[in-house]
Tab-separated table of C-alpha atoms and ligand atoms in Angstrom:
chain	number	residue	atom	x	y	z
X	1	UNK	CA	0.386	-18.820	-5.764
X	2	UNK	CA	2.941	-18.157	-3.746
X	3	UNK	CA	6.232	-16.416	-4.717
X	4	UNK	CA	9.548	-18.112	-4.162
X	5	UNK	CA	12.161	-15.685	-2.543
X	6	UNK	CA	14.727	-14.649	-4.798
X	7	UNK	CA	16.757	-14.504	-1.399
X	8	UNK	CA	19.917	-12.037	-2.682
X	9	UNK	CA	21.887	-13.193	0.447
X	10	UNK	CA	21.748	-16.330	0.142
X	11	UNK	CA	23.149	-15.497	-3.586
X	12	UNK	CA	25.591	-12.964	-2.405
X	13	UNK	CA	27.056	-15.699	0.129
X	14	UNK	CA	27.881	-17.875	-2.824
X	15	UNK	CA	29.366	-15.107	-4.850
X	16	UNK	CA	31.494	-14.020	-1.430
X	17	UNK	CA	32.625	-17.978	-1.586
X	18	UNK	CA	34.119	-17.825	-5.048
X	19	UNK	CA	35.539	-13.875	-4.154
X	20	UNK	CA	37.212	-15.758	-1.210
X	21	UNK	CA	39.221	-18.144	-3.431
X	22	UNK	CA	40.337	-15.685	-6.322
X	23	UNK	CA	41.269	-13.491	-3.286
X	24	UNK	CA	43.439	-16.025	-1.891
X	25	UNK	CA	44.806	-16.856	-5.463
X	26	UNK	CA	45.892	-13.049	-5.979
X	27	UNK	CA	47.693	-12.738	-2.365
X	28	UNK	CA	49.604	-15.347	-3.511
X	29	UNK	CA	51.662	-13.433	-6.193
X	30	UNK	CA	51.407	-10.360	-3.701
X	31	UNK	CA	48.313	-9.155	-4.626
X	32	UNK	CA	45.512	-7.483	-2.067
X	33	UNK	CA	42.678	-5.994	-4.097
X	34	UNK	CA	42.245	-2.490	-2.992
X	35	UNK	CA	39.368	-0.591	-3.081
X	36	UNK	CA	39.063	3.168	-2.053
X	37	UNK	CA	35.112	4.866	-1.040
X	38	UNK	CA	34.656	8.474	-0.942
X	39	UNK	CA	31.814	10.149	0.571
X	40	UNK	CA	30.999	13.453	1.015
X	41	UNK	CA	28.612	14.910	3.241
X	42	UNK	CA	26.433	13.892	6.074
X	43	UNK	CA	23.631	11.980	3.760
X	44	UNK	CA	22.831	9.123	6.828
X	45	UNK	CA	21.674	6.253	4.023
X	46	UNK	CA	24.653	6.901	2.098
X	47	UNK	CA	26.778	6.184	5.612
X	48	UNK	CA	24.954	3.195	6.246
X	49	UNK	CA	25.928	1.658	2.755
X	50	UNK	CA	29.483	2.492	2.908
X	51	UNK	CA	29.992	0.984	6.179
X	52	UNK	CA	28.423	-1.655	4.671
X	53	UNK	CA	30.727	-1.544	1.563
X	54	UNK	CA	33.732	-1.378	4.032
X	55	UNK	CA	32.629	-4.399	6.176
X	56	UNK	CA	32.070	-6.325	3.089
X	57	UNK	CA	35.967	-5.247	2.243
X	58	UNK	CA	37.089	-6.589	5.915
X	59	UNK	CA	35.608	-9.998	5.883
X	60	UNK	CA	36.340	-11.210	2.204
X	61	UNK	CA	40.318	-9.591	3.140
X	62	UNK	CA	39.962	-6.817	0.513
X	63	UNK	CA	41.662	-3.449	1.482
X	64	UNK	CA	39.461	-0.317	1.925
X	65	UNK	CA	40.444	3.057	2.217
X	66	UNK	CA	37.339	5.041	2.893
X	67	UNK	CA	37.479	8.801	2.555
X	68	UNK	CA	34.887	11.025	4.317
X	69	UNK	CA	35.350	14.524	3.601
X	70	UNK	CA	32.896	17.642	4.337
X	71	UNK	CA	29.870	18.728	2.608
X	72	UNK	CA	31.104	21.988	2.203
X	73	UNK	CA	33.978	20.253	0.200
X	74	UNK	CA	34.798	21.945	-3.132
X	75	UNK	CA	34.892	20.255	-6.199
X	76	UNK	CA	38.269	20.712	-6.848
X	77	UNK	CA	39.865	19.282	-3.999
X	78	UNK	CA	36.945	15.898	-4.949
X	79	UNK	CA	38.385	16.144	-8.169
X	80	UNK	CA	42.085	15.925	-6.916
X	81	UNK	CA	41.673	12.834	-5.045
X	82	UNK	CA	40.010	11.473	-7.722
X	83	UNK	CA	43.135	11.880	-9.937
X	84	UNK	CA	45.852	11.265	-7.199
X	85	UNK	CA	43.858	7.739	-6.175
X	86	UNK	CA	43.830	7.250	-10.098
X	87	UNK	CA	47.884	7.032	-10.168
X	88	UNK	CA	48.106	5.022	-7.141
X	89	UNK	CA	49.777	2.250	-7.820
X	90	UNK	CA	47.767	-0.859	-6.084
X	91	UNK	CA	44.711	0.790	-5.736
X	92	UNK	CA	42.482	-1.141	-8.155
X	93	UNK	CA	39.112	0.615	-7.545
X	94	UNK	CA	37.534	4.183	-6.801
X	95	UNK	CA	34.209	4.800	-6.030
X	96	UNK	CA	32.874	8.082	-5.096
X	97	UNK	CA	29.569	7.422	-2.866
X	98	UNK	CA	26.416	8.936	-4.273
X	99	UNK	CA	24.137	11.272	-3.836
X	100	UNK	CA	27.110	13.854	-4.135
X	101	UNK	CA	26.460	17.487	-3.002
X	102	UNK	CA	23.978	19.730	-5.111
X	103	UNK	CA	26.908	21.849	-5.758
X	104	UNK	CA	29.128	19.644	-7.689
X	105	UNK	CA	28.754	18.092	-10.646
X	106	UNK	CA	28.597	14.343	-10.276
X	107	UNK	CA	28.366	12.894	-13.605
X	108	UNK	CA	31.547	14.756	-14.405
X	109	UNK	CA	33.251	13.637	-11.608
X	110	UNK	CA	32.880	9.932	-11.668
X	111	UNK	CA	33.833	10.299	-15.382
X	112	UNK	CA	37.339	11.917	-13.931
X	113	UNK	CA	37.734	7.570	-12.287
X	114	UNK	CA	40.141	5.750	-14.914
X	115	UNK	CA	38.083	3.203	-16.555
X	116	UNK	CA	39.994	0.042	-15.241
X	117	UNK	CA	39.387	1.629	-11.464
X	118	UNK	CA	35.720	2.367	-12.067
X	119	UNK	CA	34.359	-0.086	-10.153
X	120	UNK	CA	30.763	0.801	-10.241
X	121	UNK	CA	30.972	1.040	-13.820
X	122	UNK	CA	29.165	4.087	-14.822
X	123	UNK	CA	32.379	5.875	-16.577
X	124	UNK	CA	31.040	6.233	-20.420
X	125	UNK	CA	33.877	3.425	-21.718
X	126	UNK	CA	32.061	1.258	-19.564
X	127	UNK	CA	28.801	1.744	-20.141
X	128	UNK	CA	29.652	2.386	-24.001
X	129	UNK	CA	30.685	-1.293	-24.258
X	130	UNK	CA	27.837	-2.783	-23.013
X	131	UNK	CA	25.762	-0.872	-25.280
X	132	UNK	CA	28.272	-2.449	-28.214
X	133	UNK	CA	26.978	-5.657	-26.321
X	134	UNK	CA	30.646	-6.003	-24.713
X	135	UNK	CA	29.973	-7.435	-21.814
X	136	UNK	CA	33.528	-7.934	-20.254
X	137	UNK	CA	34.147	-4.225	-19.164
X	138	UNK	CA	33.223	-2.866	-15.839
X	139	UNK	CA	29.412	-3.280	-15.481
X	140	UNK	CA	27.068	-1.497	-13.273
X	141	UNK	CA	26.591	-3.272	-9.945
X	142	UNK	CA	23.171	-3.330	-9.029
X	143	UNK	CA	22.085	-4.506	-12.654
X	144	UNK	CA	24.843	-7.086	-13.031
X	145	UNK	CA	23.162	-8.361	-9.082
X	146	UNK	CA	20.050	-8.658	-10.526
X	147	UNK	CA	21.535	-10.750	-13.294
X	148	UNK	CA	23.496	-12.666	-11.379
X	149	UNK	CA	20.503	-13.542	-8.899
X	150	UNK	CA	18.348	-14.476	-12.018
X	151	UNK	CA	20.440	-16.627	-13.362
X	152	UNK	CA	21.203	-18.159	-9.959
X	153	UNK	CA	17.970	-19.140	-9.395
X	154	UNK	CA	17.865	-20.375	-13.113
X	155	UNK	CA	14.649	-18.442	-14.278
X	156	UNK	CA	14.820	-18.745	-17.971
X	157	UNK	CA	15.094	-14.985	-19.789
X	158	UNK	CA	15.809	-16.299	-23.423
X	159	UNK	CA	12.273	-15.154	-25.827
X	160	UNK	CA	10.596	-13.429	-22.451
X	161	UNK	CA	8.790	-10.426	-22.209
X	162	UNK	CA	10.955	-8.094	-19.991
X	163	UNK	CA	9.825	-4.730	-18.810
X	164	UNK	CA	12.011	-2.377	-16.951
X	165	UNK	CA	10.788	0.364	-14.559
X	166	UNK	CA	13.149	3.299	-15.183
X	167	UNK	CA	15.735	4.310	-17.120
X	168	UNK	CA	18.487	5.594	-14.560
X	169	UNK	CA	21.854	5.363	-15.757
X	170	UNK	CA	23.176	3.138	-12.850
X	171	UNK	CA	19.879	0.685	-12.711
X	172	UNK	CA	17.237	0.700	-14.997
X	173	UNK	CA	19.037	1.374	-18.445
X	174	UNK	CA	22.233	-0.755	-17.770
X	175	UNK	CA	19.595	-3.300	-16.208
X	176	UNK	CA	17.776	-2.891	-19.920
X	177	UNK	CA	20.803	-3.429	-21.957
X	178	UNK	CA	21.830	-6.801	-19.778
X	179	UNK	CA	18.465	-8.667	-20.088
X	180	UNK	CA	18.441	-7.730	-23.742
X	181	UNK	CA	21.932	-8.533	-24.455
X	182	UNK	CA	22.908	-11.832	-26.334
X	183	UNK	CA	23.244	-14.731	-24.041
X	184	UNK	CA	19.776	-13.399	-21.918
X	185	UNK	CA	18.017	-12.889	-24.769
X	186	UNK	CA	15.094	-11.124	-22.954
X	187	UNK	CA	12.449	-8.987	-25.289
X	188	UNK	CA	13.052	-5.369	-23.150
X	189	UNK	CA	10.452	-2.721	-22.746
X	190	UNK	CA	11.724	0.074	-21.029
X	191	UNK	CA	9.333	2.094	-18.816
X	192	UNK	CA	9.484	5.514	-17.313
X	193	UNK	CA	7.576	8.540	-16.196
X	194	UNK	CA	6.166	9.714	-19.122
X	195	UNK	CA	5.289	5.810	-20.402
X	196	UNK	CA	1.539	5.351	-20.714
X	197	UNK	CA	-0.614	2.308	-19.757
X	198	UNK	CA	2.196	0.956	-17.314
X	199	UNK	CA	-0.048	-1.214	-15.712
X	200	UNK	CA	-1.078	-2.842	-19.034
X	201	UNK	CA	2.657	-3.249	-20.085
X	202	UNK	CA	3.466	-4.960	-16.977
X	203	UNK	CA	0.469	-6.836	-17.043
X	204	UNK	CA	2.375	-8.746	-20.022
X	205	UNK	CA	5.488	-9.043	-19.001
X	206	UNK	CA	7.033	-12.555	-17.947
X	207	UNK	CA	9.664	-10.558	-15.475
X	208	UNK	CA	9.180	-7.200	-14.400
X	209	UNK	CA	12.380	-4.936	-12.499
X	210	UNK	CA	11.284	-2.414	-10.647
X	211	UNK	CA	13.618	0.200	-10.207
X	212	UNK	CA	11.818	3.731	-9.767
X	213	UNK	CA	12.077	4.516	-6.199
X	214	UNK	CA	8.519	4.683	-6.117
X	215	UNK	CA	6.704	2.745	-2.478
X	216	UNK	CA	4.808	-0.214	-3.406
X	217	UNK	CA	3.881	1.187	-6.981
X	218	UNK	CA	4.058	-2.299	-9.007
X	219	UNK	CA	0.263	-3.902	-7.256
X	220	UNK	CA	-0.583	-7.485	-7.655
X	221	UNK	CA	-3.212	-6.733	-10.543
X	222	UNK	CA	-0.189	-5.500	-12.110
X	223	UNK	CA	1.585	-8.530	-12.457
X	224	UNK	CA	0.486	-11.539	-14.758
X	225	UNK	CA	0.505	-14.991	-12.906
X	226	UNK	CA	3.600	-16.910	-12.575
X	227	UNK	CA	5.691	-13.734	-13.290
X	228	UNK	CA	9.142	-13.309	-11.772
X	229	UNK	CA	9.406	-9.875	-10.341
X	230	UNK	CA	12.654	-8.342	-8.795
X	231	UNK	CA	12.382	-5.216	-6.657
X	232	UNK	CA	15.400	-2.662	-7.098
X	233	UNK	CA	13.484	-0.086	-4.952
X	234	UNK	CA	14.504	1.157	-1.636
X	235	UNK	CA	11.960	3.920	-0.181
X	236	UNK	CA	11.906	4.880	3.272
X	237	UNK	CA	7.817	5.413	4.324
X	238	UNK	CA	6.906	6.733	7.556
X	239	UNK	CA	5.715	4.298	9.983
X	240	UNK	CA	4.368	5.137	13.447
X	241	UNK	CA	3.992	1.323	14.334
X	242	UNK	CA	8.241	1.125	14.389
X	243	UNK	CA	10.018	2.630	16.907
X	244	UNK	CA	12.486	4.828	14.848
X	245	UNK	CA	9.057	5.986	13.065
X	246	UNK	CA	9.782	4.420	9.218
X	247	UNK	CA	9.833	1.197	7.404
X	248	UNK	CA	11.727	0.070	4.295
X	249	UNK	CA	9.755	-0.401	1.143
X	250	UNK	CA	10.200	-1.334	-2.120
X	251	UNK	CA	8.673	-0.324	-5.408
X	252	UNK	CA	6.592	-3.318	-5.346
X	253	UNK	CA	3.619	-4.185	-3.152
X	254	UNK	CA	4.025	-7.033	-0.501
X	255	UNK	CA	1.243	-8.647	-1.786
X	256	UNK	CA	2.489	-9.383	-5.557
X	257	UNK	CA	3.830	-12.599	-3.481
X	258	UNK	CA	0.547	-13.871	-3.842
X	259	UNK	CA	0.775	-13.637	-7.603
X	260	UNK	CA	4.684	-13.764	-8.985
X	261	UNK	CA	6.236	-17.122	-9.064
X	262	UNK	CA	9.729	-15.345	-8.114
X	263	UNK	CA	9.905	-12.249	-6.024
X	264	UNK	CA	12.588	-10.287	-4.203
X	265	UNK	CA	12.194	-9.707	-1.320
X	266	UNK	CA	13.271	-6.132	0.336
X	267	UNK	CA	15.633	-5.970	2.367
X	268	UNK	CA	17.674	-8.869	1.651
X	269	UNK	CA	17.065	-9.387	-2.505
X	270	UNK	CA	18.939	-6.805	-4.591
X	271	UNK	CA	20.849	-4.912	-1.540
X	272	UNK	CA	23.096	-7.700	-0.931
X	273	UNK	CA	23.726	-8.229	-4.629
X	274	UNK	CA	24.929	-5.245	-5.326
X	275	UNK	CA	27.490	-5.281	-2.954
X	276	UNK	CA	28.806	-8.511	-4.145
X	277	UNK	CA	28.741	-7.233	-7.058
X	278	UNK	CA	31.178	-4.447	-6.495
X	279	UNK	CA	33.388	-7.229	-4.325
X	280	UNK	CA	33.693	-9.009	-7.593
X	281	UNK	CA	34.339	-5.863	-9.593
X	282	UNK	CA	37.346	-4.794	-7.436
X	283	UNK	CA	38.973	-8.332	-7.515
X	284	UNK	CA	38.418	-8.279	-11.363
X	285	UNK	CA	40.080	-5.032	-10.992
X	286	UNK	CA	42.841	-6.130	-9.447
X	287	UNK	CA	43.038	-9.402	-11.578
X	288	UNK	CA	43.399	-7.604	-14.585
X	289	UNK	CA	45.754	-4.891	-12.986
X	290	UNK	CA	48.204	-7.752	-13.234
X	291	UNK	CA	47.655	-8.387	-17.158
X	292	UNK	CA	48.386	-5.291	-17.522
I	301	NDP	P1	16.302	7.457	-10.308
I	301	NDP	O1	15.476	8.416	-9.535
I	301	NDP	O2	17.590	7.872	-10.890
I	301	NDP	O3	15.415	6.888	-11.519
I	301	NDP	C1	14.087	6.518	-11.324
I	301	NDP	C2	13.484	6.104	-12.642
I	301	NDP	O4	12.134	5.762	-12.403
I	301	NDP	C3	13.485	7.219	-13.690
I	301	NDP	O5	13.817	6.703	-14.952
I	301	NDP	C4	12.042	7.723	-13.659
I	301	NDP	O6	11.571	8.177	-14.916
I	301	NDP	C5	11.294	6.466	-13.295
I	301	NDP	N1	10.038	6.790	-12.646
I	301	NDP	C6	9.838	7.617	-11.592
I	301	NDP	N2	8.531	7.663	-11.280
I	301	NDP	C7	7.888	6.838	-12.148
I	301	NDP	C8	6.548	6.462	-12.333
I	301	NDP	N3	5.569	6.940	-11.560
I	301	NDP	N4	6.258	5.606	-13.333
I	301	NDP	C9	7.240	5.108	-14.109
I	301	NDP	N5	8.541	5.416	-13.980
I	301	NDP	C10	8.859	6.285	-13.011
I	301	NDP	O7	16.468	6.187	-9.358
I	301	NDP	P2	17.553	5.007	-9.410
I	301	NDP	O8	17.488	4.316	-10.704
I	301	NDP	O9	18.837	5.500	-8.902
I	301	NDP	O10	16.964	4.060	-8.264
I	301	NDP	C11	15.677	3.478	-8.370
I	301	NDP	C12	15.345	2.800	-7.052
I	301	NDP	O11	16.290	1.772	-6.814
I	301	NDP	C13	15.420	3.711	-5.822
I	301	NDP	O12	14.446	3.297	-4.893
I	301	NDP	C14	16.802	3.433	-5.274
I	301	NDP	O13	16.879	3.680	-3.883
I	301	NDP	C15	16.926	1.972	-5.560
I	301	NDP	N6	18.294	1.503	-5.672
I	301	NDP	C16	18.582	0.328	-5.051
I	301	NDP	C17	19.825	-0.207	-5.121
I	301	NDP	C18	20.080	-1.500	-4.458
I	301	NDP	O14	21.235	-1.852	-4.276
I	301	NDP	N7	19.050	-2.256	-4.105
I	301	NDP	C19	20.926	0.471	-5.825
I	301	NDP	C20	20.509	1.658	-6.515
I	301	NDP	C21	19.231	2.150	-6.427
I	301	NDP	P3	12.156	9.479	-15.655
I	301	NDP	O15	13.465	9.033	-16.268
I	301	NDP	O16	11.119	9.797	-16.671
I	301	NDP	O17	12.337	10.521	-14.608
């Protein structure tokens, strides 16, 4: 067998499509969603994803304001921007770029974001409701992608067996709650570093996520035949063979391809998704800013 590509571009180009028109729908009463990105420090991944936030921003014709301040930055002045960005009128979402500094706190900073401007959805209201099985608050990004790219590619979740690798609070355990929330109706193991006989767990499973930042760990005698597999991981390995000296990997093996029905491929499966994903977050943002 070989895997179909759960292709998260091709996905994310549809879900930039409908952004387009509810954009367009919003300017119209004098509305330009508005999202702000802070980043601190000179983490080179983290650049590379808010540029790629901020390009997103440009072509769908949302605003960014992207903050870059010093790695030496105390958490005080953080924490004030965070609270001025929080009154600013027409600024419908924050999101503070992680990894933050060792020496602040980061958990209790992104809690500091106003729930209606938390765009990546990790403030506890958030996350609070979609453990009451809410599911119309702010929800994580990179879960809701995967969710959103399952359901595009209409792989049936309702009765299956559904393990999770990891229980993170911005993948694995949001991407938990989803699949087993009503409407998916997925049967959810969660699996994480202390969880014993993961290979046989997975070996059962009618969709695996792997989302443990681990290279390549899920291997194709992991995975039962006809599986759907989606790969959250995104490793950096050393690779003499590339000019820059590393590769990209995910958590799962290449080869699984050979043995998943559906597979995500990495780059260009979850990645993309959860970019979209925050698009669509910061339009709902500003969509509901007007309700308000
Ligand atoms: P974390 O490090 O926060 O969490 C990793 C989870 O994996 C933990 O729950 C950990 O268990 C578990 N774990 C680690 N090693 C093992 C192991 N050997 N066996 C089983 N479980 C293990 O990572 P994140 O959740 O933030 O990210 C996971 C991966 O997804 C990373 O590669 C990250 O780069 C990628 N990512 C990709 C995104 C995308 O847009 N594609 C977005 C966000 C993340 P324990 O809790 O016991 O420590």
């Amino acid at each position: 067998m070989t895997a179909q590509r759960l292709d998260g571009r091709a996905c994310a180009k549809e879900v930039e499509a409908e952004l387009t028109q509810r954009i367009a729908a919003l300017k119209e009463v004098g509305i330009t969603p508005h999202l702000a990105v802070i980043i601190v420090g000179n983490d080179p991944a983290s650049h590379v994803y808010v540029n790629s936030k901020v390009k997103t921003c440009e072509r769908l014709g949302i605003k960014s304001t992207h903050l870059e301040l010093e790695e030496s930055t105390d958490e005080e002045t953080l924490r004030n921007h965070i609270l001025s960005m929080n009154q600013q009128e027409g600024l419908h979402g924050i999101l503070v770029q992680s990894p933050l500094p060792s020496h602040m706190d980061e958990d209790a900073l992104t809690d500091l974001i106003h729930p209606s401007k938390d765009v990546d959805g990790f403030h506890p209201e958030n996350l609070g409701r979609l453990v009451q099985g809410r599911l119309d608050g702010m929800l994580p990004c990179t879960p809701r992608g995967v969710m959103r790219m399952l359901s595009w590619a209409n792989i049936p979740l309702k009765g299956k067996r559904a393990v999770v690798l990891g229980r993170s609070r911005i993948v694995g355990m949001p991407a938990a709650l989803l699949m087993a929330a009503r409407g998916a109706d997925a049967t959810v193991t969660v699996a994480h570093s202390k969880t014993e006989s993961i290979k046989e767990l997975c070996a059962q499973a009618d969709v695996i996520i792997a989302a443990v930042g681990k290279a390549d760990m899920v291997q194709p005698d992991w995975v039962k035949p006809g599986a759907v597999v989606v790969d959250v991981g995104i490793n950096r390995v050393d690779d003499d063979s590339r000019e820059r000296g590393w590769r990209l990997a995910g958590d799962v093996h290449p080869e699984v391809a050979e043995v998943a029905s559906w597979l995500s491929p990495v780059p260009g499966g979850v990645g993309p998704m959860t970019i979209a994903m925050l698009m669509e977050n910061t339009v709902r943002a500003a969509e509901l800013a007007i309700q308000a």
